[in-house]
XYZ file of C-alpha atoms in Angstrom:
408
model
C 73.514 95.005 73.036
C 72.232 93.256 76.145
C 71.803 95.724 79.018
C 73.620 93.422 81.395
C 76.669 93.329 79.098
C 76.643 97.125 78.919
C 76.659 97.280 82.688
C 79.548 94.811 82.932
C 81.633 96.716 80.384
C 80.890 100.003 82.123
C 81.840 98.648 85.539
C 85.045 97.129 84.162
C 86.074 100.503 82.716
C 85.346 102.277 85.988
C 87.162 99.663 88.076
C 90.138 99.755 85.684
C 90.603 103.504 86.202
C 90.056 103.192 89.958
C 92.770 100.511 90.165
C 95.123 102.699 88.119
C 94.547 105.799 90.266
C 94.311 104.179 93.727
C 98.097 103.634 94.195
C 98.546 107.380 93.641
C 95.693 108.740 95.733
C 95.507 106.336 98.694
C 99.119 106.727 99.960
C 98.599 110.501 100.280
C 95.982 109.845 102.955
C 98.718 108.215 105.064
C 101.311 110.946 104.488
C 103.211 109.051 101.791
C 104.364 110.787 98.607
C 104.907 109.043 95.270
C 107.508 109.942 92.640
C 108.271 108.682 89.158
C 111.905 107.663 88.532
C 113.080 109.316 85.314
C 116.813 108.582 85.270
C 118.945 105.469 85.527
C 121.144 106.741 88.346
C 119.733 104.165 90.796
C 119.778 101.131 88.514
C 119.680 98.207 88.885
C 118.095 98.735 92.331
C 115.461 101.130 90.999
C 114.818 101.099 87.267
C 113.667 103.964 85.074
C 109.879 104.178 85.096
C 109.532 102.877 88.645
C 107.364 104.519 91.268
C 108.927 105.195 94.668
C 106.959 105.798 97.844
C 108.512 108.194 100.349
C 107.608 109.012 103.942
C 108.903 111.984 105.920
C 111.349 111.084 108.724
C 113.288 112.947 111.377
C 116.982 113.567 110.755
C 117.946 111.202 113.594
C 116.062 108.359 111.874
C 118.200 108.503 108.732
C 121.031 106.002 108.340
C 123.806 105.322 105.883
C 122.431 103.174 103.078
C 118.907 104.638 103.190
C 117.428 105.812 99.899
C 115.985 109.306 100.230
C 114.108 111.741 98.008
C 115.253 115.340 98.198
C 114.768 118.695 96.517
C 117.569 119.697 94.160
C 116.773 123.064 92.648
C 113.445 122.652 90.873
C 113.862 118.873 90.793
C 113.331 115.878 93.058
C 116.175 113.350 93.236
C 116.104 109.856 94.729
C 119.598 108.680 95.770
C 121.263 106.626 98.493
C 122.901 108.050 101.635
C 126.645 107.344 101.792
C 127.578 109.684 104.638
C 125.833 111.818 107.272
C 127.246 114.960 108.873
C 125.257 115.077 112.115
C 126.750 118.380 113.258
C 125.668 120.404 110.199
C 122.778 118.110 109.219
C 124.298 117.564 105.782
C 123.889 114.334 103.855
C 126.220 113.000 101.148
C 124.326 111.016 98.521
C 125.104 108.898 95.483
C 123.202 107.124 92.759
C 123.880 103.368 92.762
C 124.754 103.512 89.063
C 127.020 106.561 89.391
C 130.768 106.278 89.817
C 131.047 109.296 92.092
C 129.084 110.902 94.895
C 126.688 113.765 94.137
C 128.561 117.067 93.904
C 126.690 118.916 96.613
C 125.743 117.572 100.038
C 122.024 117.643 100.798
C 120.748 119.811 103.607
C 118.195 118.008 105.770
C 115.769 120.871 105.105
C 115.666 119.712 101.470
C 114.945 116.061 102.335
C 111.403 115.031 101.419
C 111.619 111.646 103.066
C 112.976 108.096 103.078
C 111.896 105.557 100.494
C 109.673 102.854 101.987
C 108.803 100.971 98.785
C 109.249 101.011 95.028
C 107.650 99.205 92.100
C 108.840 98.998 88.484
C 106.949 100.343 85.454
C 104.103 101.925 87.412
C 105.925 105.243 87.635
C 105.531 105.633 83.880
C 101.788 105.024 84.239
C 101.610 107.574 87.049
C 103.473 110.152 84.977
C 101.013 109.648 82.130
C 97.950 109.753 84.384
C 99.121 112.982 86.035
C 99.754 114.609 82.667
C 96.925 116.692 81.213
C 96.340 114.259 78.336
C 96.331 111.285 80.710
C 93.826 112.967 82.991
C 91.550 113.766 80.074
C 91.708 110.168 78.817
C 90.954 108.854 82.315
C 87.978 111.205 82.602
C 86.640 110.139 79.186
C 86.998 106.442 80.066
C 85.212 107.019 83.369
C 82.387 108.920 81.677
C 81.961 106.131 79.124
C 82.004 103.555 81.898
C 79.487 105.543 83.935
C 77.126 105.894 80.957
C 77.334 102.192 80.066
C 76.787 101.207 83.685
C 73.779 103.509 83.902
C 72.280 102.021 80.737
C 72.659 98.543 82.190
C 70.565 96.928 84.848
C 69.821 99.116 87.760
C 68.823 96.614 90.367
C 70.480 94.550 93.021
C 71.874 91.208 91.987
C 72.952 88.300 94.033
C 76.460 86.992 93.925
C 77.323 83.313 94.183
C 77.813 83.717 97.907
C 74.295 85.012 98.249
C 75.298 88.550 99.148
C 73.868 91.512 97.322
C 75.847 94.239 95.557
C 74.555 97.476 94.230
C 76.016 98.648 90.911
C 75.196 102.202 91.943
C 78.096 102.025 94.388
C 80.549 101.420 91.564
C 78.820 104.079 89.461
C 78.953 106.622 92.292
C 82.651 105.908 92.867
C 83.378 106.379 89.187
C 81.423 109.627 89.036
C 83.265 110.896 92.111
C 86.585 110.265 90.375
C 85.281 111.857 87.175
C 84.317 115.081 88.909
C 87.491 115.054 91.029
C 89.585 114.716 87.875
C 87.645 117.473 86.155
C 88.096 119.667 89.219
C 91.822 118.921 89.134
C 92.046 119.954 85.482
C 90.069 123.118 86.140
C 92.337 123.885 89.085
C 95.438 123.495 86.895
C 94.135 125.763 84.157
C 92.926 128.305 86.714
C 96.435 128.231 88.183
C 97.891 128.926 84.733
C 95.518 131.823 84.247
C 96.224 133.170 87.718
C 99.993 133.127 87.147
C 99.686 134.648 83.677
C 97.532 137.462 85.006
C 99.888 138.116 87.930
C 103.024 138.380 85.823
C 101.267 140.386 83.123
C 100.321 142.927 85.783
C 103.882 142.937 87.150
C 105.214 143.640 83.665
C 102.739 146.455 83.091
C 103.321 148.100 86.451
C 107.061 147.632 86.942
C 108.659 147.437 83.484
C 109.281 149.778 80.617
C 110.178 148.161 77.287
C 111.790 150.114 74.476
C 112.073 149.141 70.819
C 115.827 149.506 70.449
C 118.879 147.470 69.516
C 120.820 148.936 72.431
C 120.544 146.193 75.049
C 121.071 148.640 77.936
C 117.847 150.461 77.044
C 115.652 147.476 76.091
C 114.079 147.183 79.515
C 113.937 149.181 82.748
C 112.757 147.682 86.035
C 111.153 149.495 88.979
C 112.735 147.612 91.878
C 111.498 150.075 94.479
C 107.949 148.976 93.754
C 108.808 145.264 93.367
C 110.538 145.085 96.741
C 107.443 146.609 98.342
C 105.530 143.586 97.051
C 108.198 141.176 98.302
C 111.631 141.953 99.727
C 112.937 138.606 98.388
C 113.144 140.024 94.856
C 116.811 139.672 93.883
C 116.583 140.704 90.254
C 114.813 140.375 86.936
C 115.541 138.015 84.049
C 114.830 138.916 80.448
C 115.731 136.609 77.550
C 116.028 139.013 74.645
C 113.443 138.549 71.915
C 111.251 136.208 73.995
C 108.393 136.363 76.509
C 110.696 135.239 79.330
C 110.609 138.312 81.529
C 110.135 137.626 85.241
C 111.312 138.660 88.685
C 113.988 136.446 90.245
C 113.278 135.456 93.827
C 115.859 134.535 96.464
C 115.091 132.894 99.801
C 118.358 131.115 100.626
C 116.822 127.720 99.813
C 115.458 125.847 96.801
C 111.979 125.190 98.124
C 110.248 128.414 99.166
C 109.473 129.671 95.662
C 109.176 126.322 93.933
C 105.369 126.608 94.050
C 104.976 130.135 95.422
C 104.556 133.410 93.536
C 106.085 136.794 94.268
C 102.974 137.730 96.259
C 103.479 134.603 98.395
C 100.482 132.714 97.055
C 100.569 129.070 96.008
C 100.751 128.436 92.261
C 101.795 125.475 90.129
C 104.075 127.705 88.074
C 105.811 129.018 91.194
C 108.481 131.644 90.586
C 111.792 132.025 88.848
C 114.293 131.735 91.687
C 118.016 131.801 92.413
C 119.881 128.815 93.837
C 119.952 129.009 97.631
C 123.725 128.509 97.861
C 124.372 131.521 95.629
C 124.801 135.125 96.722
C 121.696 137.176 95.866
C 123.694 139.910 94.081
C 124.985 137.485 91.390
C 128.590 138.116 92.406
C 129.462 134.390 92.385
C 131.475 133.025 89.493
C 128.615 130.599 88.822
C 124.967 131.279 89.637
C 121.952 129.065 88.890
C 118.445 130.326 88.122
C 115.556 127.820 88.182
C 112.164 127.962 86.499
C 109.390 125.505 85.670
C 108.843 124.178 82.149
C 105.161 125.074 81.872
C 103.022 123.507 79.134
C 101.717 126.920 78.053
C 105.360 128.012 77.509
C 105.274 130.431 80.433
C 108.122 130.705 82.958
C 111.035 128.736 81.386
C 108.728 126.738 79.098
C 110.046 128.282 75.877
C 113.691 127.437 76.630
C 113.051 124.100 74.915
C 113.008 125.992 71.603
C 116.795 126.206 71.732
C 117.135 122.484 71.157
C 114.029 122.074 68.991
C 114.997 124.692 66.405
C 118.592 124.927 65.178
C 118.120 128.536 64.028
C 116.614 129.705 67.325
C 119.979 130.279 68.991
C 121.195 132.745 66.346
C 118.410 135.226 67.097
C 118.126 134.524 70.849
C 121.684 134.225 72.106
C 121.494 136.849 74.874
C 119.699 137.153 78.196
C 119.819 139.877 80.812
C 120.000 139.712 84.586
C 118.955 143.036 86.061
C 119.442 143.844 89.747
C 118.875 147.060 91.716
C 122.567 147.870 91.202
C 123.419 146.620 87.714
C 122.248 145.504 84.300
C 124.148 142.445 83.096
C 124.085 140.900 79.638
C 124.981 137.238 79.171
C 125.795 135.460 75.930
C 124.714 131.827 75.711
C 127.626 129.534 74.904
C 126.300 126.121 75.898
C 123.077 124.197 76.454
C 122.277 120.516 76.968
C 120.191 117.991 78.923
C 121.543 116.582 82.159
C 120.414 114.598 85.213
C 118.706 116.284 88.190
C 121.691 115.689 90.510
C 124.268 116.428 87.828
C 127.707 117.986 88.276
C 126.225 120.996 86.459
C 124.539 122.154 89.675
C 127.782 122.874 91.523
C 128.002 126.275 93.241
C 129.717 128.435 94.125
C 132.907 128.615 92.072
C 135.864 130.979 92.094
C 138.521 132.145 89.650
C 140.663 129.031 89.711
C 141.548 125.883 87.771
C 138.546 124.016 89.133
C 136.176 126.561 87.596
C 138.149 126.488 84.349
C 137.694 122.713 84.198
C 133.997 123.141 84.901
C 133.626 125.573 81.986
C 135.435 123.115 79.702
C 132.879 120.464 80.676
C 130.001 122.827 79.880
C 131.432 123.426 76.432
C 132.201 119.770 75.731
C 128.628 118.680 76.579
C 126.940 121.466 74.622
C 124.557 120.803 71.739
C 125.995 123.852 69.976
C 129.672 124.075 69.107
C 131.136 127.572 68.965
C 134.593 127.810 67.417
C 137.284 129.198 69.723
C 134.811 130.708 72.158
C 136.590 133.167 74.451
C 135.845 132.246 78.071
C 137.966 131.445 81.101
C 137.766 131.160 84.897
C 137.788 134.948 85.352
C 134.381 135.190 83.669
C 131.003 134.970 85.378
C 128.567 132.273 84.278
C 124.820 132.014 84.891
C 122.978 128.731 84.338
C 119.253 128.653 83.543
C 117.697 125.325 84.511
C 114.298 123.781 83.827
C 112.661 120.377 83.418
C 113.234 118.720 80.052
C 110.849 116.997 77.701
C 113.288 114.091 77.720
C 112.505 113.651 81.429
C 115.875 115.073 82.403
C 116.859 118.687 83.077
C 117.642 121.220 80.378
C 120.335 123.756 81.212
C 121.448 126.887 79.360
C 124.740 128.568 80.205
C 125.618 132.205 79.560
C 128.803 134.227 80.001
C 128.729 137.819 81.253
C 129.724 139.946 78.251
C 128.621 143.438 79.280
C 127.509 145.280 82.384
C 126.093 148.660 83.299
C 126.394 149.464 86.978
C 124.348 151.936 88.978
C 122.021 152.502 86.044
C 119.101 153.877 88.067
């Protein structure tokens, strides 16, 4: 093949990837964050698969009708402001396609910023490019483009306007992106390894597992040592028969431990953490525990097995919440996908008709149907929440069925 054609093809491949990545990378330089829209709650204004650009603003700059992005548990939601409580800095939001307002007002501390622009379709491309497979494909395309460009002519050529361009500039740009992408992938996998090593050490140093069918003796936790590492440790979660066994952090918000480990270091996997509006001793009628859906199945990554394997529930229907004062066993009675700003994330609840209605909704939406399941508003419910492969949120709901207090 003609060397000049090789160079043209190589440059086209490099430029194609640069054009695809530029709308993600360049806005960050100017303090603008980009998010992919994964639900239809803002349609028709913002369609699924759109990319939204968000800039941080002061509370006083927000107005009714603005579209904002905010943290909701382990999720980011983009909804419109319908009311602002200036005294408490609370914001009532609503999706344009939803019939009702979001259940919980948004604290300004959880606001990421106000939307300044949005574009359809590109969010899907961004989501793919930021996925591991997408990054690998982009790197391969760039390498191919760089090789083809290198094999082509390596001298200055004149354009029609008489100016000169140097193909090495395009090649250098492509190689820079290649190595940046590779560095990003290495960083991700190093983060996985770092988190795995950390939690493996925590398990070895602070847990004692026993091979027994008596749930009360399956696992013992050394909280005296854990709280020396970090006083924000509220408890420990163990899903029986699985590798889900982690400390539960509590900071009073839904942001601190989103990307921070128990030893207060940054990590993609973050921590398992309790909803900020809950009480840290799990005394609320409804508590929510968040965890990331990691690709290596760590954290809450393996929760997806409940909906992928019909038989999985039968042998994994219990999880434990262990605190310094009690061991609690919960039986799973419901699980399903829901939207990031769903009614599911309502806390706290009390022993009343409202909570009874909430439980009925959990049961009616569940992928599993248990005949005549015994549960009412006097029971305590814990929700486990993680990101879903269907680009929603996957929630698992358990009822307190047994407790051992003052076990230490």
